[in-house]
CSV table of C-alpha atoms and ligand atoms in Angstrom, one decimal:
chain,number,residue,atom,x,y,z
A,1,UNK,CA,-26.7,-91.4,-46.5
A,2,UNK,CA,-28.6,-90.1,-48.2
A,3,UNK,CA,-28.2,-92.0,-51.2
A,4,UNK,CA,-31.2,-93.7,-51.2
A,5,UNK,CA,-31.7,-96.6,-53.9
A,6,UNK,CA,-34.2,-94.4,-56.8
A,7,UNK,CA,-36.0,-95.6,-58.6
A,8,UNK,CA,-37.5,-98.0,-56.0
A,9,UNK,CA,-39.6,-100.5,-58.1
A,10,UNK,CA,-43.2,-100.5,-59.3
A,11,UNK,CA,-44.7,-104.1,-59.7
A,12,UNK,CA,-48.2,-105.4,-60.6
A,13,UNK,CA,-49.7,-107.8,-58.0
A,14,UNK,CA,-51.2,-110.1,-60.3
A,15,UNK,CA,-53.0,-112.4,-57.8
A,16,UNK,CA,-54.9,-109.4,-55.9
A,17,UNK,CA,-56.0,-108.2,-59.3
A,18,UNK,CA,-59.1,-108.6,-60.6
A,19,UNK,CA,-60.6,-108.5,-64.1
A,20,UNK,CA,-61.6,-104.6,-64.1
A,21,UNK,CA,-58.9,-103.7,-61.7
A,22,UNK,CA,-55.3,-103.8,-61.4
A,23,UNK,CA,-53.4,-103.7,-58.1
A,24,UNK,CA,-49.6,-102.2,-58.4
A,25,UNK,CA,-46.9,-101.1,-55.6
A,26,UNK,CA,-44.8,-98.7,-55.5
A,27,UNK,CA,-42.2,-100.4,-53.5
A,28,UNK,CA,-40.6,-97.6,-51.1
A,29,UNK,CA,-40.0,-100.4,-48.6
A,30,UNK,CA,-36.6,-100.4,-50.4
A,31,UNK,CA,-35.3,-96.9,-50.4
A,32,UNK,CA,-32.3,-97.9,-48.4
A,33,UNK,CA,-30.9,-101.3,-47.5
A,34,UNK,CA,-30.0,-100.0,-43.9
A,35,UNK,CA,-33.4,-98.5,-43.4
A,36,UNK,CA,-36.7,-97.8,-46.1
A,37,UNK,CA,-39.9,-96.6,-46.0
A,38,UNK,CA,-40.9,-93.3,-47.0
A,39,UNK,CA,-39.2,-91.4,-43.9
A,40,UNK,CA,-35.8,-91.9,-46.0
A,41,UNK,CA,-36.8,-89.3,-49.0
A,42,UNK,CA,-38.0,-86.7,-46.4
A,43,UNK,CA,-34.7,-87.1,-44.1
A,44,UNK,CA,-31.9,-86.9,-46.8
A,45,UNK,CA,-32.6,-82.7,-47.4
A,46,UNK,CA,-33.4,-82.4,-43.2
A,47,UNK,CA,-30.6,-84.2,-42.1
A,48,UNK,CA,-28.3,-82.3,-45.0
A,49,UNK,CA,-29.3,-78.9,-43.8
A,50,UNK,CA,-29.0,-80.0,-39.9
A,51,UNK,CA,-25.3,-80.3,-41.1
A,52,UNK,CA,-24.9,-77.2,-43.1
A,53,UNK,CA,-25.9,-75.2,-40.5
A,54,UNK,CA,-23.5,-76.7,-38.2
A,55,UNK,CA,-25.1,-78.5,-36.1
A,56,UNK,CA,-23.9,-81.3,-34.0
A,57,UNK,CA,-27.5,-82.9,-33.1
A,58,UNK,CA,-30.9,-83.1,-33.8
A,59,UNK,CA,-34.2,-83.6,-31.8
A,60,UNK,CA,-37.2,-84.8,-33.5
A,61,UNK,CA,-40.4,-85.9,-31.4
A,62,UNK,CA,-42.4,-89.0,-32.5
A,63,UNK,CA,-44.5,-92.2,-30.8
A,64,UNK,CA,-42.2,-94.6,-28.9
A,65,UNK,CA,-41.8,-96.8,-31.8
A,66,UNK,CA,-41.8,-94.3,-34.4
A,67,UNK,CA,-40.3,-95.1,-37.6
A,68,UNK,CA,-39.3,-91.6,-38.1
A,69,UNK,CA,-37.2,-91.6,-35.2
A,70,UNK,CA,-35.9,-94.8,-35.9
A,71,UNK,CA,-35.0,-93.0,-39.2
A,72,UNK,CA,-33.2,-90.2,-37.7
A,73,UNK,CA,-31.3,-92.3,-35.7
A,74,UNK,CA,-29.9,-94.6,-38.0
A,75,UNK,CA,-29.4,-91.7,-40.7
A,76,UNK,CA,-28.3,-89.5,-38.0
A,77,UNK,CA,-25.6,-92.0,-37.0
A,78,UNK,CA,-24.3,-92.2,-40.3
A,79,UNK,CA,-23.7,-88.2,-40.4
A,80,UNK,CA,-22.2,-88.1,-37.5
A,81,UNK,CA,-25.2,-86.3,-35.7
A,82,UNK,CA,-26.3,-87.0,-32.3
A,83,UNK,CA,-29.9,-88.0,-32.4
A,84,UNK,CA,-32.4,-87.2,-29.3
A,85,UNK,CA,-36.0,-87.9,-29.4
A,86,UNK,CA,-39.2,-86.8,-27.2
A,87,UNK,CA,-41.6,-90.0,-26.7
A,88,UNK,CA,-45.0,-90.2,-26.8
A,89,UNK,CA,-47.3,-92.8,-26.3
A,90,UNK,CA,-48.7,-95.6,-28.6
A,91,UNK,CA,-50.7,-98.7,-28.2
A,92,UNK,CA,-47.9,-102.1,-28.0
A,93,UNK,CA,-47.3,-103.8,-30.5
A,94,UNK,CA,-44.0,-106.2,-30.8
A,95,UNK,CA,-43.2,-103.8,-33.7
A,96,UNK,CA,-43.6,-100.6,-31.9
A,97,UNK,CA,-41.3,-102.2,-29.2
A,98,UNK,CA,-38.9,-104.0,-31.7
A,99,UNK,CA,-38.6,-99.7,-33.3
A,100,UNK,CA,-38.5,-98.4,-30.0
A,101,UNK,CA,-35.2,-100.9,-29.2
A,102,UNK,CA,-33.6,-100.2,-32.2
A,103,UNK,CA,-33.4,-97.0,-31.9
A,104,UNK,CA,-31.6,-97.8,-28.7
A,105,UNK,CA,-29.4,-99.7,-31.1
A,106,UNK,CA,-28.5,-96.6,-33.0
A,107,UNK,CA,-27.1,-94.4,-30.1
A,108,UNK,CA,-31.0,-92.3,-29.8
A,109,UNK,CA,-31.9,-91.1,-26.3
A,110,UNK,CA,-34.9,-91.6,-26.2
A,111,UNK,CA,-36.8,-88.9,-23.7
A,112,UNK,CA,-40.4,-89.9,-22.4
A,113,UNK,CA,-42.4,-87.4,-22.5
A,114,UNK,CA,-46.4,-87.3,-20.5
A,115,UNK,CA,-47.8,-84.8,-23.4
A,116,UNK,CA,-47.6,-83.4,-26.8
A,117,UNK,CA,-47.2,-80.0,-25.3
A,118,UNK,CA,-44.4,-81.3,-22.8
A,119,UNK,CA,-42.5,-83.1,-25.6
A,120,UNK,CA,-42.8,-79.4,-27.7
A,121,UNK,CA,-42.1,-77.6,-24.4
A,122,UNK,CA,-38.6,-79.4,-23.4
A,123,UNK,CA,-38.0,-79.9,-27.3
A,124,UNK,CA,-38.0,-76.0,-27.5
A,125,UNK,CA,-35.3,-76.1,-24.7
A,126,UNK,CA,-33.2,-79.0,-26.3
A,127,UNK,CA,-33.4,-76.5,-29.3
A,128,UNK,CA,-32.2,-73.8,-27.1
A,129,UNK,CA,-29.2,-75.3,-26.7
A,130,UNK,CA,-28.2,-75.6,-29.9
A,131,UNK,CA,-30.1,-79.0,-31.2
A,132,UNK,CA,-30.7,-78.8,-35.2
A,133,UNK,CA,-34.9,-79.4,-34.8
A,134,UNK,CA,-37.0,-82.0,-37.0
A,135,UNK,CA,-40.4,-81.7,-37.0
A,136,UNK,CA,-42.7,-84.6,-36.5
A,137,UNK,CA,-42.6,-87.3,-39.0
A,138,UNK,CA,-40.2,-85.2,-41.0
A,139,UNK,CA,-42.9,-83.1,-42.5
A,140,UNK,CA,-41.7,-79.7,-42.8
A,141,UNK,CA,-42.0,-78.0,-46.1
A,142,UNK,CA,-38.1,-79.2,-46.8
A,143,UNK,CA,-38.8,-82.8,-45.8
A,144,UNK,CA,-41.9,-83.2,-48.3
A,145,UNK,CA,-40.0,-82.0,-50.9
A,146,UNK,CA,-38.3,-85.5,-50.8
A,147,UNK,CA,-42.0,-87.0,-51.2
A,148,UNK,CA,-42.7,-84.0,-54.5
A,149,UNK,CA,-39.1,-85.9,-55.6
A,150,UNK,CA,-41.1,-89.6,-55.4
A,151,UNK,CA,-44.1,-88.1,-57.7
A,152,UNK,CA,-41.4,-87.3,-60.4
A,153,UNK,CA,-40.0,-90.4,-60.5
A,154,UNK,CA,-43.0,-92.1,-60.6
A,155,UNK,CA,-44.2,-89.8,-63.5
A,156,UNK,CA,-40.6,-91.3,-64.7
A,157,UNK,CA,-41.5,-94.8,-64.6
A,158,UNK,CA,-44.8,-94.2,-66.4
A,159,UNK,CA,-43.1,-93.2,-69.1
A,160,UNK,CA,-40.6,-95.7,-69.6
A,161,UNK,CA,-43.7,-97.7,-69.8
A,162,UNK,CA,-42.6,-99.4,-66.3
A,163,UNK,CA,-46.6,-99.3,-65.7
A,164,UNK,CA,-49.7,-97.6,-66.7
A,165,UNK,CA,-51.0,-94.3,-65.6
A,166,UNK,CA,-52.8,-95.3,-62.2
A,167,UNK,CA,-56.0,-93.3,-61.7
A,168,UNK,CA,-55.6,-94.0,-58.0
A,169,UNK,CA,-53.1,-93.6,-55.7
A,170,UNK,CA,-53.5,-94.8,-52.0
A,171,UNK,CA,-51.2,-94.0,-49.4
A,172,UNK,CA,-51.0,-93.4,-45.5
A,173,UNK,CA,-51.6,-90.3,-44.1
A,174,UNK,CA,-50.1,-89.9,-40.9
A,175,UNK,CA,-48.4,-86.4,-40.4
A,176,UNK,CA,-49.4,-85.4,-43.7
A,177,UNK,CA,-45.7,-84.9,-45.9
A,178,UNK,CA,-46.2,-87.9,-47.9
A,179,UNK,CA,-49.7,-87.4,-49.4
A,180,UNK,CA,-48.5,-83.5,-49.7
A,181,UNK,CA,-46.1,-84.2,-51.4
A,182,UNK,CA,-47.1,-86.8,-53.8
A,183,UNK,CA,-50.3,-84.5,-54.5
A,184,UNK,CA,-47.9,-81.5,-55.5
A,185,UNK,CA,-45.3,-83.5,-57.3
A,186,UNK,CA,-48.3,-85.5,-60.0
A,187,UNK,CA,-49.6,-82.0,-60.2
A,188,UNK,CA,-46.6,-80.3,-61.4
A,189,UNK,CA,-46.0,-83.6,-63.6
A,190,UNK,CA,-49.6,-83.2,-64.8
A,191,UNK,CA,-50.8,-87.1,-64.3
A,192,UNK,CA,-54.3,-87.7,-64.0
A,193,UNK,CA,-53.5,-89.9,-60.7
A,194,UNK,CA,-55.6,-89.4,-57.9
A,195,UNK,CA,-54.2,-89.5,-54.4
A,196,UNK,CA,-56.5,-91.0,-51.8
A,197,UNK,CA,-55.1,-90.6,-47.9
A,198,UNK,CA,-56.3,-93.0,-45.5
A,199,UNK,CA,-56.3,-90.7,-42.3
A,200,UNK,CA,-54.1,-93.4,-39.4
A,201,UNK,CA,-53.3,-90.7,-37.2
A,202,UNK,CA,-55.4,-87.8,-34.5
A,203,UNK,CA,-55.9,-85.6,-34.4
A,204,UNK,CA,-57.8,-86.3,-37.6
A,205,UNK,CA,-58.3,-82.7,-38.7
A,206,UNK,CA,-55.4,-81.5,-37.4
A,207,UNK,CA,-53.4,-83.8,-40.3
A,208,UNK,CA,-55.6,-83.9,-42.6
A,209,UNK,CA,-55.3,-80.0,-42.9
A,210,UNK,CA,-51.6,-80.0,-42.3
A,211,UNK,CA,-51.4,-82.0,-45.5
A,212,UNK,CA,-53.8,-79.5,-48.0
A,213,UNK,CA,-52.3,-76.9,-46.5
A,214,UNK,CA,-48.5,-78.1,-47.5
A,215,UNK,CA,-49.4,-79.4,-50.9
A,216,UNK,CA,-50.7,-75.8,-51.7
A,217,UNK,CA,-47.6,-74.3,-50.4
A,218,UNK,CA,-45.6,-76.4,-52.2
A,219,UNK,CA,-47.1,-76.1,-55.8
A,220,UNK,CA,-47.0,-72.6,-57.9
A,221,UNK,CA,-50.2,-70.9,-58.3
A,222,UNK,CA,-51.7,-72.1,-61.5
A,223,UNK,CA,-51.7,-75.4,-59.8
A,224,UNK,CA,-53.2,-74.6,-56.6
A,225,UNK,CA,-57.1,-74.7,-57.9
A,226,UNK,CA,-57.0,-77.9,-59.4
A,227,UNK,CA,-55.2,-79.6,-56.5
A,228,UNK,CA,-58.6,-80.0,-54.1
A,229,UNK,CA,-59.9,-82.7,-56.7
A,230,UNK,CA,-56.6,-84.5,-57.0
A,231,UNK,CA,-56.8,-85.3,-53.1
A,232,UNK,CA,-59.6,-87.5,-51.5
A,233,UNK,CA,-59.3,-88.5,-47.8
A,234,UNK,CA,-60.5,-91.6,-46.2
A,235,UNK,CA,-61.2,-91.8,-42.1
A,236,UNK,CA,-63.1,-94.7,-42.4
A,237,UNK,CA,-59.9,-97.2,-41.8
A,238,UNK,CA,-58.7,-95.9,-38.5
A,239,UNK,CA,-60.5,-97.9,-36.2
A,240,UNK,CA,-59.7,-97.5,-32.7
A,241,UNK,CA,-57.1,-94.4,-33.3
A,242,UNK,CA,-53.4,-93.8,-33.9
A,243,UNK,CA,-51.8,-97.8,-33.4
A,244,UNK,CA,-55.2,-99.4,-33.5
A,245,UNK,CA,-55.2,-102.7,-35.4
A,246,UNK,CA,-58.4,-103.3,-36.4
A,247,UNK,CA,-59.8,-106.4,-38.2
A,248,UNK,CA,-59.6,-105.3,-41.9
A,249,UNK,CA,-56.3,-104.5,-41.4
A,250,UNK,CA,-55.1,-108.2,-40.2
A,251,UNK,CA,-56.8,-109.4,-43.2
A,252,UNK,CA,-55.0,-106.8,-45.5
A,253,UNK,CA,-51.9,-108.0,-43.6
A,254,UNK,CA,-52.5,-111.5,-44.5
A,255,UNK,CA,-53.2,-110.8,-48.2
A,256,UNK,CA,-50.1,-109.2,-48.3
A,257,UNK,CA,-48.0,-111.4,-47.0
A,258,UNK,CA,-49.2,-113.8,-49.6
A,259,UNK,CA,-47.6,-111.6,-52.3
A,260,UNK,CA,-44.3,-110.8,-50.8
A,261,UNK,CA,-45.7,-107.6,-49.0
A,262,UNK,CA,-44.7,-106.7,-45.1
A,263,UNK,CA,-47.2,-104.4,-43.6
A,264,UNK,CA,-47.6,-102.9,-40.3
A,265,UNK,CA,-50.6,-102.1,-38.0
A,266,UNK,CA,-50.7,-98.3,-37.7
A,267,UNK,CA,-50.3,-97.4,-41.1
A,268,UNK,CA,-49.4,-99.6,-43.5
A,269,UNK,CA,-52.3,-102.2,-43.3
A,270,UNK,CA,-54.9,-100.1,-43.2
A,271,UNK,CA,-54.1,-97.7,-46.5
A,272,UNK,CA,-53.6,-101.7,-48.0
A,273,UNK,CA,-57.2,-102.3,-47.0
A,274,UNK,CA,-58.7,-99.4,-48.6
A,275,UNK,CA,-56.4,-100.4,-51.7
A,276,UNK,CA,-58.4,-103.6,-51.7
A,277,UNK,CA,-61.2,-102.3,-51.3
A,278,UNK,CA,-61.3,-99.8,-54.1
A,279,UNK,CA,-59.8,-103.0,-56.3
A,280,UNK,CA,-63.2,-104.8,-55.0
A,281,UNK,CA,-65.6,-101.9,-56.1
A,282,UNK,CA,-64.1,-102.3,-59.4
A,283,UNK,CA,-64.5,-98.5,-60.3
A,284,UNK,CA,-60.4,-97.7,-60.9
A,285,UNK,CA,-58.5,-99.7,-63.5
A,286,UNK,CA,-54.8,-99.2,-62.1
A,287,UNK,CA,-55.2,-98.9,-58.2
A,288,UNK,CA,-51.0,-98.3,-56.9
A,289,UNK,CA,-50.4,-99.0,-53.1
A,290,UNK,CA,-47.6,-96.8,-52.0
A,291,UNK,CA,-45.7,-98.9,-49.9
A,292,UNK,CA,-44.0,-96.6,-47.1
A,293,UNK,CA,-42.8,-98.8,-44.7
A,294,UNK,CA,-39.6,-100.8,-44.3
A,295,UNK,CA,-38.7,-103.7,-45.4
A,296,UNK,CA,-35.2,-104.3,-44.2
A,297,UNK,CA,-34.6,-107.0,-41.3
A,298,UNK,CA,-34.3,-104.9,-38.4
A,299,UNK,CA,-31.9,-107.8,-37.0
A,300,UNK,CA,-28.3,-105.3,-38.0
A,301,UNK,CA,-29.8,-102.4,-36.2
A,302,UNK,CA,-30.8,-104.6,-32.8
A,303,UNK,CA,-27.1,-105.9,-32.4
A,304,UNK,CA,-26.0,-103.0,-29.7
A,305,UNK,CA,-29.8,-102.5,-28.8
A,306,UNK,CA,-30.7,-103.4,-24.9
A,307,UNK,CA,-33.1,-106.4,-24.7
A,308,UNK,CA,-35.4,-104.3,-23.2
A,309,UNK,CA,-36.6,-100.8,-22.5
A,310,UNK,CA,-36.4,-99.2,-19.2
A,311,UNK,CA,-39.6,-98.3,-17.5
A,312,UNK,CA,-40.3,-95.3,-18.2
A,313,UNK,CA,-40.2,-96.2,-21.8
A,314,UNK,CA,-41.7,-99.3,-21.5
A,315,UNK,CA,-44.8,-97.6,-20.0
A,316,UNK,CA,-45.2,-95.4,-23.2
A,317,UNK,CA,-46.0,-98.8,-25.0
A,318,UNK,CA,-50.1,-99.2,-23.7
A,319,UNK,CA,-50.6,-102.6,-23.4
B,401,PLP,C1,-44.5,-92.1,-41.1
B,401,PLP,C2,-45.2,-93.1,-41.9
B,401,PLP,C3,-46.3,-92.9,-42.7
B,401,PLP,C4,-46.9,-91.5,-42.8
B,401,PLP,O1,-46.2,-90.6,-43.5
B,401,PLP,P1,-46.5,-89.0,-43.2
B,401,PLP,O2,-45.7,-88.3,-44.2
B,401,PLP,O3,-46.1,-88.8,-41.8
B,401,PLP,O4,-47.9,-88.8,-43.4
B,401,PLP,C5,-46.8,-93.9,-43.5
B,401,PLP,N1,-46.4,-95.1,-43.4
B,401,PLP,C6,-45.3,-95.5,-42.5
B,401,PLP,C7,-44.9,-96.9,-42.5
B,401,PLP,C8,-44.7,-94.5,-41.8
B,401,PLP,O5,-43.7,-94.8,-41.0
């Protein structure tokens, strides 16, 4: 695969600036032409080791139009590995359903599933018989090790002068690997950076632990005290729940778009908002917007897709 294309890019969005406040991205839309966002660091160690240990297939668990299973399945592919998935439900979106049928595209069987417990119950039996196991979202203490990777080269780029030290970072936190692991990895590289994690998904708590709880794990010792004030979290942005789109999200979608930017309901747009936001206030002078989702044309992966989904499927997407 797993060669993703490192370093992605860091660029300054001059028109969203302002006089006290600089905007930058981090521009992990482009880890991989096939595929990018941020699931691409945490799948090239998962999917590795699903191979070393033999294994023939994987089974991950994610919403219908999850990006992570979309990952799986066009990284999967590539290795050779079967991919199956346990569905949940999400609000619709053309997105979500656009995800949802390339996946299709890529050979994933896709398994509806009426719970979070019965997706973990039957993924315990897929496991059973002999399935390599992903964990939601690819967070797993091997998966976020990708995203400790991503603070390193960041802490890379500052040096070579590619930007400034940002005193801010803001990112989505949906299963909780990527602010983890960007938390642990500008600890160990001892920036000043703070991460702020605009909670997208529920439950809330649930996430928002998962991801302290991993950064800790993931740092040694000396580092654990200091990590607390590295880390603020945001719920503020969620709106409606997991999928929502809510109104300052549009508008951050819009004022993306103007610079180049593709963003996406669920997470995307609404860690963008809170990025403007914090530009607005003025308080930061280098705000960076971790891009994390894709930004290749999901055209090439559609090809072999159905046109639609089946219903069963189909009724996972809430209209
Ligand atoms: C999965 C995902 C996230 C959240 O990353 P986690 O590591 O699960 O918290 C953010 N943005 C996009 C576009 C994603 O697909």
């Amino acid at each position: 695969m797993s060669n993703g294309h490192y370093p992605t890019p860091v660029e300054r969005l001059e028109p969203l600036s302002s006089a006290t406040t600089s905007l930058w991205v981090k521009r992990d839309d482009l880890t991989h032409p096939l595929y990018g966002g941020n699931k691409v660091r945490k799948l090239a160690a998962l999917l590795e080791e699903a191979k070393r240990s033999g294994a023939t297939r994987v089974v991950t668990i994610g919403g219908v139009g999850s990006h992570h299973v979309l990952a799986t399945g066009v990284f999967g592919k590539l290795l050779g590995l079967a991919v199956e998935a346990l569905c949940l439900r999400q609000p619709c979106t053309p997105h979500v359903l656009e995800t949802a049928r390339a996946c299709l595209g890529q050979g994933v069987r896709l398994q509806p599933a009426s719970s979070y417990s019965d997706a973990a119950r039957r993924m315990a039996a897929i496991v059973a018989a002999g399935a390599y196991p992903l964990p939601a979202g690819g967070s797993s203490r091997l998966g976020t090790l990708g995203m400790v990777a991503a603070a390193h080269e960041l802490a890379e780029q500052i040096r070579a002068g590619a930007m400034p030290e940002p005193d801010l970072l803001v990112v989505p936190l949906g299963s909780g690997g990527t602010v983890a692991g960007l938390v642990a990895g500008l600890a160990q590289c001892r920036l000043r950076t703070r991460v702020l994690g605009i909670t997208v998904s529920e439950p809330q708590r649930l996430f928002e632990h998962k991801a302290r709880a991993l950064a800790q794990e993931l740092v040694d010792e000396r580092l654990r005290p200091g990590l607390s004030r590295r880390l603020e979290l945001d719920r503020s942005y969620l709106g409606g729940g997991y999928g929502h789109a809510t109104p300052e999200g549009e508008r951050a979608v819009h004022r993306a778009a103007g610079v180049g930017l593709l963003l996406d309901q669920t997470y995307t747009a609404k860690a963008f908002a809170a990025a403007l936001d914090r530009v607005a206030r003025g308080k930061e002078r280098h705000v960076l917007f971790w891009h994390t989702l894709s930004s290749a044309p999901l055209g090439p992966l559609l090809v072999a897709a159905p046109a639609e989904l089946d219903p069963p499927l189909r009724a996972l997407a809430i209209d």
